[in-house]
Coordinates of C-alpha atoms in Angstrom, one line a residue:
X1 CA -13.1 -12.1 -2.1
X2 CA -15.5 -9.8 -0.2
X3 CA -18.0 -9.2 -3.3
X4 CA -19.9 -5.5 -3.2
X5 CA -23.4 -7.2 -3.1
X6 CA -22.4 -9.2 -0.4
X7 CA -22.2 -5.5 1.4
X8 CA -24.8 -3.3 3.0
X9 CA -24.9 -0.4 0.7
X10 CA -28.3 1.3 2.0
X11 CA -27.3 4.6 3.2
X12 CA -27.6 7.3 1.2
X13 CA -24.4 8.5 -0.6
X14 CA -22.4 11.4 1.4
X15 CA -22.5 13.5 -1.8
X16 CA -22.5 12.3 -5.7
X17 CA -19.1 10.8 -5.8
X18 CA -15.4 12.3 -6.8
X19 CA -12.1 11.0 -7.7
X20 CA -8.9 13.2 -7.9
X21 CA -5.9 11.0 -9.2
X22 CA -3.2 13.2 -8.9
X23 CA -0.1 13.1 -11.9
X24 CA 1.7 9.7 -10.5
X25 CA -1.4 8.1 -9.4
X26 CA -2.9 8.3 -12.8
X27 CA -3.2 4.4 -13.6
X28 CA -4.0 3.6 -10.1
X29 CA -7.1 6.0 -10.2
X30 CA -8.1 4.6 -13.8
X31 CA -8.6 1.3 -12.5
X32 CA -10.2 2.3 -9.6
X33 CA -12.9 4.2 -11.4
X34 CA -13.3 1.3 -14.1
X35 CA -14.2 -0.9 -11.2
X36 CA -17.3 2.0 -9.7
X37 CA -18.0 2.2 -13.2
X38 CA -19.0 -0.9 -14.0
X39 CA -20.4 -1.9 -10.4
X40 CA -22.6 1.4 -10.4
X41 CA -24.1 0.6 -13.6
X42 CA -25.1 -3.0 -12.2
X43 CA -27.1 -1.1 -9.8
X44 CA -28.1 2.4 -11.7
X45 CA -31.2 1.9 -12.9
X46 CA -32.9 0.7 -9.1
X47 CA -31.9 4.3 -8.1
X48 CA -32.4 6.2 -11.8
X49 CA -35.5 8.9 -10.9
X50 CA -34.1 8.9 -7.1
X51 CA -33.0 12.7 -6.4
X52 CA -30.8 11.7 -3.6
X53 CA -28.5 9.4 -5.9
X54 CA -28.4 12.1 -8.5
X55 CA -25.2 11.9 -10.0
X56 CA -25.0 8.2 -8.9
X57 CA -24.1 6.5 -12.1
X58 CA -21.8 8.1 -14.2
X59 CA -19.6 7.5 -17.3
X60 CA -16.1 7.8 -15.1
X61 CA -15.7 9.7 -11.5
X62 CA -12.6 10.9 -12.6
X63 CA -12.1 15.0 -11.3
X64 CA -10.3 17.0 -14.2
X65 CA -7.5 18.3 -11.9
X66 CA -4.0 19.7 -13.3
X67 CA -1.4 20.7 -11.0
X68 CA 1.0 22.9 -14.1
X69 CA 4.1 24.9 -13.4
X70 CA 5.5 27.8 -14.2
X71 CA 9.2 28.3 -15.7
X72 CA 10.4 28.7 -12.0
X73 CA 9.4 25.5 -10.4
X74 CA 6.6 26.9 -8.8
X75 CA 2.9 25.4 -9.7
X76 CA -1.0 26.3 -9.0
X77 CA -3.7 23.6 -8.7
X78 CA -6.4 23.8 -11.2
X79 CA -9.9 21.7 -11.5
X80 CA -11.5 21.8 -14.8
X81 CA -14.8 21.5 -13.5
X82 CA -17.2 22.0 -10.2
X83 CA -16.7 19.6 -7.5
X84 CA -19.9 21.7 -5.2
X85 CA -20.9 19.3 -2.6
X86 CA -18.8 16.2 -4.3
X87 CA -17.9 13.8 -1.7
X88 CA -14.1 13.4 -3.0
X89 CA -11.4 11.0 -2.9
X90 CA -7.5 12.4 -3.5
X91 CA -4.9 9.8 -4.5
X92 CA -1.3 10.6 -4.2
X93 CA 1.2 8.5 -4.5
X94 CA 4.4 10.4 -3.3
X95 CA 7.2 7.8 -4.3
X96 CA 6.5 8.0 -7.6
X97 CA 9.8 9.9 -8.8
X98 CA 9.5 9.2 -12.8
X99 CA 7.6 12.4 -13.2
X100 CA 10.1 15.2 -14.1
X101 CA 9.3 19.0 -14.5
X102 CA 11.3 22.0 -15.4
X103 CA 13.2 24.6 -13.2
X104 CA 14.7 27.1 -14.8
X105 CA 15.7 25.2 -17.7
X106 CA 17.3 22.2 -15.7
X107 CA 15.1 18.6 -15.6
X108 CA 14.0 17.9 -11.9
X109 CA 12.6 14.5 -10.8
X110 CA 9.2 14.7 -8.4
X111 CA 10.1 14.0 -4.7
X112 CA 7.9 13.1 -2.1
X113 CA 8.1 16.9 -1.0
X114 CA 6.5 17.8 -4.2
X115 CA 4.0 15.5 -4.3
X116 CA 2.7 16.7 -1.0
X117 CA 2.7 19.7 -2.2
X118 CA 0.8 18.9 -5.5
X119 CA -2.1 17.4 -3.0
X120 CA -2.3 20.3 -0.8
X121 CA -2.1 22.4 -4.2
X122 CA -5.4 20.6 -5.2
X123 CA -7.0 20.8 -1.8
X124 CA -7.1 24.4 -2.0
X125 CA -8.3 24.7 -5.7
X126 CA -11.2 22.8 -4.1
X127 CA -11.8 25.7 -1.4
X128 CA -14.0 24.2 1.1
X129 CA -17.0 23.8 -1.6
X130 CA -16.6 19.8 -1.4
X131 CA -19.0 17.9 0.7
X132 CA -15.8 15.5 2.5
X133 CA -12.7 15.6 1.4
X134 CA -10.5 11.7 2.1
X135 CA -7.2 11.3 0.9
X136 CA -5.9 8.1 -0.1
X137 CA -2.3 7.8 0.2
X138 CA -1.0 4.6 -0.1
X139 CA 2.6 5.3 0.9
X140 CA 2.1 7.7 4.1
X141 CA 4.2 11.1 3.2
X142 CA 6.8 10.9 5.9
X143 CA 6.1 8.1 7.5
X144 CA 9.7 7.2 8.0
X145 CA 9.9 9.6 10.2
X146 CA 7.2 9.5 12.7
X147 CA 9.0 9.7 16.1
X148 CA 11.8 11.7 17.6
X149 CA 15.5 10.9 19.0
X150 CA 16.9 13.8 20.2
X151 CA 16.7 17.2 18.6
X152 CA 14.8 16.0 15.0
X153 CA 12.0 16.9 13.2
X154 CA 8.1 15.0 13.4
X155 CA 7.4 15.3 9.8
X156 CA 4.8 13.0 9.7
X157 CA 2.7 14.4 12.3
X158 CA 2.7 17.5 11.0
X159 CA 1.6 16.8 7.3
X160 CA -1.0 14.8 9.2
X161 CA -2.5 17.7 11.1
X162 CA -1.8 20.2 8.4
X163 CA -4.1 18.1 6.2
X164 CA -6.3 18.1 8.6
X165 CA -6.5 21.9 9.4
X166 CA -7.2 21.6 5.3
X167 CA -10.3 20.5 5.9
X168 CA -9.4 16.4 5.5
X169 CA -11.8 14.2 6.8
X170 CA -10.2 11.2 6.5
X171 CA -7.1 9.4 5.5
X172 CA -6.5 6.1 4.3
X173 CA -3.1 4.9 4.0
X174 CA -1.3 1.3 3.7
X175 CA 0.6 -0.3 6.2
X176 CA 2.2 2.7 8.0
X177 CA 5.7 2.4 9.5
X178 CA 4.0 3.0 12.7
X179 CA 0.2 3.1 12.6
X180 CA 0.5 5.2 16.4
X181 CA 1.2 8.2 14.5
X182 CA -2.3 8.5 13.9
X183 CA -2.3 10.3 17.7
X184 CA -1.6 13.5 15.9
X185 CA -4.5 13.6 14.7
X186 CA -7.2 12.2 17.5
X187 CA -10.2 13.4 16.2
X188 CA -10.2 12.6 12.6
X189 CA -10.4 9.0 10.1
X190 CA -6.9 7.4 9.8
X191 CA -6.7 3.8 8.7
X192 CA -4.1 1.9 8.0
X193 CA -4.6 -1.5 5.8
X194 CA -2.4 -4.6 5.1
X195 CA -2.5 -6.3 2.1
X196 CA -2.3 -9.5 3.9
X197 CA -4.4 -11.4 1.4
X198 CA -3.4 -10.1 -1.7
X199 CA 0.3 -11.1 -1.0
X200 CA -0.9 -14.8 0.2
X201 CA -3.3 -14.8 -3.2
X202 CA -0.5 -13.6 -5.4
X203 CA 1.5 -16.6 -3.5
X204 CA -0.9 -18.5 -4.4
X205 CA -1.7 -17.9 -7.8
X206 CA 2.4 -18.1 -8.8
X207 CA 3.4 -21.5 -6.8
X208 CA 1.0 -25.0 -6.7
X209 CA 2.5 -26.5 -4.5
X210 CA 2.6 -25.1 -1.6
X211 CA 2.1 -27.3 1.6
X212 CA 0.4 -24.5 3.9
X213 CA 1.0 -26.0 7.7
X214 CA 3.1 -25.2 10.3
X215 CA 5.3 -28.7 9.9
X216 CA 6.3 -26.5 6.0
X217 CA 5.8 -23.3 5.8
X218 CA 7.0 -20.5 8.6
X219 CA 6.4 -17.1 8.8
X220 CA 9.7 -14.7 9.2
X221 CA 9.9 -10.8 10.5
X222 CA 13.1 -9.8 9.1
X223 CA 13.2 -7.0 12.1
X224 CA 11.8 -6.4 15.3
X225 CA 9.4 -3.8 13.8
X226 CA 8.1 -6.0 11.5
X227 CA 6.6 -8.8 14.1
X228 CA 3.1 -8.0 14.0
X229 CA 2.9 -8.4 10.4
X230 CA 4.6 -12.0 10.7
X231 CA 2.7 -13.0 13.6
X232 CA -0.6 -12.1 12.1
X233 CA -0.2 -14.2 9.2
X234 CA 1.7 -17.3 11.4
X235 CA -1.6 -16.7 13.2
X236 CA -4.0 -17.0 10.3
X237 CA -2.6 -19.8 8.5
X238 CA -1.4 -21.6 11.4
X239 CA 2.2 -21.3 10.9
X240 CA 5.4 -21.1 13.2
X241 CA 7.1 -18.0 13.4
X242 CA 10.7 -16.8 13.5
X243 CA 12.7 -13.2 13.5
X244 CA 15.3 -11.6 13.7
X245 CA 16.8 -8.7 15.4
X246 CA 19.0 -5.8 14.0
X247 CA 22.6 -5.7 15.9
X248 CA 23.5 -2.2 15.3
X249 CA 27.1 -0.4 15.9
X250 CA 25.8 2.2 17.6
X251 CA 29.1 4.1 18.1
X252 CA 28.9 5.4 14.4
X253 CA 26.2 6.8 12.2
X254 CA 26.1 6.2 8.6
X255 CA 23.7 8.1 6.1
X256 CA 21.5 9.2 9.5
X257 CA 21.3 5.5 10.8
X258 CA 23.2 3.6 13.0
X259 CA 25.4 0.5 10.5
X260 CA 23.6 -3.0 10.9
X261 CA 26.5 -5.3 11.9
X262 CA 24.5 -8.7 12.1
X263 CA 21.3 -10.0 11.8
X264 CA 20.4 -12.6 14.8
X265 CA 17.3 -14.9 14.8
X266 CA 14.9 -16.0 16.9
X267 CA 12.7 -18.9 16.7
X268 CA 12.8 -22.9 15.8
X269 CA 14.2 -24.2 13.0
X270 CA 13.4 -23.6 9.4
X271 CA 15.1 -26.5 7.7
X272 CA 13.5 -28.1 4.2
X273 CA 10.8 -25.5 5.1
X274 CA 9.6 -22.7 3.1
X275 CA 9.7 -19.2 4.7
X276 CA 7.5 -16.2 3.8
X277 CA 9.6 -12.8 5.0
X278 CA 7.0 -10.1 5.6
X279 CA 8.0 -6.7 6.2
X280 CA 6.5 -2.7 4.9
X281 CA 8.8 -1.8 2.2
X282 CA 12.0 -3.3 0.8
X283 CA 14.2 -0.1 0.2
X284 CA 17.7 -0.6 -0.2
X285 CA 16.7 -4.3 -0.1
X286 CA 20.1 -5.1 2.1
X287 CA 18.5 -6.2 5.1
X288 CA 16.3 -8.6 3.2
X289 CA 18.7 -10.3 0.8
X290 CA 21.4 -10.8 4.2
X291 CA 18.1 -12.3 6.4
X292 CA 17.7 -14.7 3.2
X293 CA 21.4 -15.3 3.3
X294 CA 20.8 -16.2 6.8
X295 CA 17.9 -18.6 6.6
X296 CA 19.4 -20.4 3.4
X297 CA 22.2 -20.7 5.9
X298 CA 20.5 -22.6 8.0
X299 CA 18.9 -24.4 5.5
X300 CA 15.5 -23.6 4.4
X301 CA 13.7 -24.7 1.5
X302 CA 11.8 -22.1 -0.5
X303 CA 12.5 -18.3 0.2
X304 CA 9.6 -15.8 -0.8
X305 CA 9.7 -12.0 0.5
X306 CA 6.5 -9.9 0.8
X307 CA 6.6 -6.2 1.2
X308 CA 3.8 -3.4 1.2
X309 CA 6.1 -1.3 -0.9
X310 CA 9.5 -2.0 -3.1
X311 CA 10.6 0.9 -3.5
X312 CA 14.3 -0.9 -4.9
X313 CA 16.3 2.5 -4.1
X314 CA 19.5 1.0 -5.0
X315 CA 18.6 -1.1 -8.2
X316 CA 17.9 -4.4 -9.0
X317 CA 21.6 -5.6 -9.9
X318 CA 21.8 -7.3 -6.6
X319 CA 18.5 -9.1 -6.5
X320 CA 18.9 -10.4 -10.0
X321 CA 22.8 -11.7 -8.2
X322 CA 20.6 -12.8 -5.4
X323 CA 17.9 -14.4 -7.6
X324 CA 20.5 -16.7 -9.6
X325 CA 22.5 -17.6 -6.3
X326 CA 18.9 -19.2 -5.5
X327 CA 18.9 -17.0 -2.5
X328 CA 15.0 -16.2 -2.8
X329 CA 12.6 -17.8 -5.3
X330 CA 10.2 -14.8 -5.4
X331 CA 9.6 -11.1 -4.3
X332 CA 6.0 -9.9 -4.2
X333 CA 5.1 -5.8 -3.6
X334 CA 2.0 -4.4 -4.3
X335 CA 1.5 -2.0 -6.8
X336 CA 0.5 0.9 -4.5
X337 CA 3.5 2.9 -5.6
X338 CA 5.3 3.6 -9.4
X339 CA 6.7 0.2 -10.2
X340 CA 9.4 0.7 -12.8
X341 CA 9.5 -1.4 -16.4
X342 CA 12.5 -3.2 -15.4
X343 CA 10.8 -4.4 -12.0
X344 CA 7.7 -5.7 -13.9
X345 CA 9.7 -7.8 -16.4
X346 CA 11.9 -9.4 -13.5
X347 CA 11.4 -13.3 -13.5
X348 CA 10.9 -13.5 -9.8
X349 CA 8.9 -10.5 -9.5
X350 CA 5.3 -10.7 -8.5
X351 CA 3.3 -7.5 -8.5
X352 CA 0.0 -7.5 -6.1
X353 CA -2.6 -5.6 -7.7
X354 CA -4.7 -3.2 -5.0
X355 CA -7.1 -1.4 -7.3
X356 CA -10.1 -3.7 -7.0
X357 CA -9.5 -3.3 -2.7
X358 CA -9.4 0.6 -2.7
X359 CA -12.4 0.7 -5.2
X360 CA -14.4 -1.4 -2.2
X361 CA -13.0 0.9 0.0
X362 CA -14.0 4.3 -1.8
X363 CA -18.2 3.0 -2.3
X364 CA -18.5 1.4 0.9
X365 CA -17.4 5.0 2.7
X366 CA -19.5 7.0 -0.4
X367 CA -22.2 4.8 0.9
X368 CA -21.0 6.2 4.5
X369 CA -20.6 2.3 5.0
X370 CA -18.6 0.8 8.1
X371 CA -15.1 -0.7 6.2
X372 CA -14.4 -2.7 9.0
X373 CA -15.5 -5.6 7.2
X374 CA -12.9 -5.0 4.4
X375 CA -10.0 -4.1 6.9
X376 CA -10.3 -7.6 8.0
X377 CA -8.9 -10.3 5.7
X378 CA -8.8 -13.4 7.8
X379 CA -12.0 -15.1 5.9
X380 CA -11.1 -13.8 2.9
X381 CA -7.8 -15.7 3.7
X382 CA -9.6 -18.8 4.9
X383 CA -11.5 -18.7 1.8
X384 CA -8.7 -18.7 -0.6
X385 CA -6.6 -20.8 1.3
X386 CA -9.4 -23.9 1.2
X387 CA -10.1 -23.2 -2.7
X388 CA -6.3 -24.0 -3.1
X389 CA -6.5 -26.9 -1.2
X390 CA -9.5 -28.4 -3.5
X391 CA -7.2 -27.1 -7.0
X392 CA -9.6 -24.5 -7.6
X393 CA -8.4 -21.1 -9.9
X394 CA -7.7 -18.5 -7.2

């Protein structure tokens, strides 16, 4: 792992840092802060009497913000305290739909909508006094929809800009469903990171005995959309690579999509190998349980799916099915977005844990630092990958 000393962290700091963990993102933005905590009080006392890191080492960087509502569903945002030349970090996560609130009397569950709303909410309680305002949003609010086929809407690109005109400076965002719809917004920070690395550690950490080569192991895009992921990691561990391509009936449309009637794949063979199946999110978790159908079909060995987010819309009764038909062995997602109880007890459930990554993230640009070092996993990967090999703890 990329260690913070190993970092230049010279500049001076934009402004005395800020986070803003927004209701949903609380436990995310706890562990994030624990992290600056502890690594600012490593270096506190070199910088104690130095005016220009006043405000440098702190107890917790946690913003007292409250979005409340009133009886008619409507809210405010509030801050509890000054945030006057702060340079401050939002997190949102808009998936996370276990947060209810009342409307006239009737229980309502948070939607993305609302969440979006809650950020720009808080934006405005801030009022232009912060010195940069960066929004970390690990699911990108309408992401889905980010390009247009016939008359439709571009959501995406208009919460981008509308941030923007906000006074945004930047926004950081995890493995958007098309990174190009960052061209809305040409003149501001957008990056999009893949947890490449943690998936591969998590991998890692859960199974000994993997055989990481290209005659064992091949790397599968369960899409055509999803083949840079695939590639990138066939590339980095040295793997084959394999997808497949959605056959849609395209004379019907079905909930807004055109039905999936197969799932046809490309590549060489992957019998008595195992298979990692990479792709952003698993939501209904159809595709990826038939494309594991498929490759057990043809006969492959070990079956692990790795997705940014699982957001599981429809359950997990048909995984668990799934699971005990020995159709996959494991399902790793990070823990970016709400992650239900239920998902976190599941046997072949491994959760990817991105706190200590965004907390790099956050110093290095409070440092006004270049993250371009952090963006890139592939010696992180290298590194991991030849601990393994010796039978070190990873």
């Amino acid at each position: 792992m990329l260690r913070r000393n190993e970092r230049n962290l010279e500049n001076i700091p934009v402004g005395a840092l800020g986070i803003v963990a927004l209701d949903g993102c609380k436990e995310m933005g706890k562990r994030v802060d624990d992290y600056i905590v502890k690594w600012r009080r490593e270096d506190g006392p070199e910088y104690k009497n130095d005016i220009v890191f006043n405000g440098y080492e702190r107890d917790t960087y946690l913003v007292n913000a409250k979005v409340p509502r009133f009886g008619s569903g409507e809210a405010k945002g509030i801050l509890g305290e000054s945030v006057r030349g702060r340079d401050l970090y939002l997190m949102v996560d808009v998936c996370n739909y276990s947060l209810t609130y009342s409307l006239t009397g009737h229980m309502n569950h948070m939607s993305p909508d609302d969440h979006y709303q809650n950020l720009k909410r808080v934006i405005a309680a801030i009022g232009g006094k912060g010195r940069r305002i960066n929004v970390i949003m690990p699911f990108l609010y309408e992401s889905r929809q980010h390009k247009r086929s016939g008359r439709e809407s571009l959501d995406c690109a208009l919460a981008l800009q509308e941030l923007v005109r906000m006074g945004v400076d930047n926004i950081i965002t995890f493995d958007a469903h098309d990174p190009r719809v960052q061209n809305a917004i040409p003149l501001s920070g957008f990056e999009t990171v893949r947890p490449t690395y943690q998936f591969i550690k998590g991998l890692l950490r859960h199974f000994k005995d993997l055989q990481i080569d290209s005659g064992h192991m091949m790397a599968i895009s369960p899409d055509e959309g999803a083949t840079e992921r695939a590639i990138y990691l066939a590339n980095v561990l040295n793997l084959d690579m394999g997808m497949f391509y959605k056959r849609r009936d395209y004379t019907k449309i079905v909930n807004g999509r055109n039905p999936i009637v197969a799932h046809e794949f490309l590549g060489s063979s992957v019998e008595g190998k195992d298979v990692i199946i990479l792709d952003d999110m698993i939501s209904s978790g159809d595709s990826i349980l038939d494309v594991a159908r498929q490759l057990k079909q043809r006969k492959a060995k070990r079956i692990f799916a790795a997705a940014t987010f699982g957001l599981f819309t429809n359950g997990m009764d048909k995984f668990d099915k799934a699971y005990e038909d020995g159709l996959f062995d494991a399902i790793l997602t990070t823990n970016l977005i709400y992650q239900t109880p239920e998902l976190l007890e599941k046997p072949y459930y491994i959760s990817c844990d991105m706190s200590k990554y965004i907390a790099l993230m956050i110093d290095t640009l409070n440092h006004d630092g270049s993250i371009s070092s952090i963006l890139d996993p592939n010696e992180r990967i290298q590194n991991v990958i030849q601990k393994y090999g010796r039978g070190e703890d990873i």
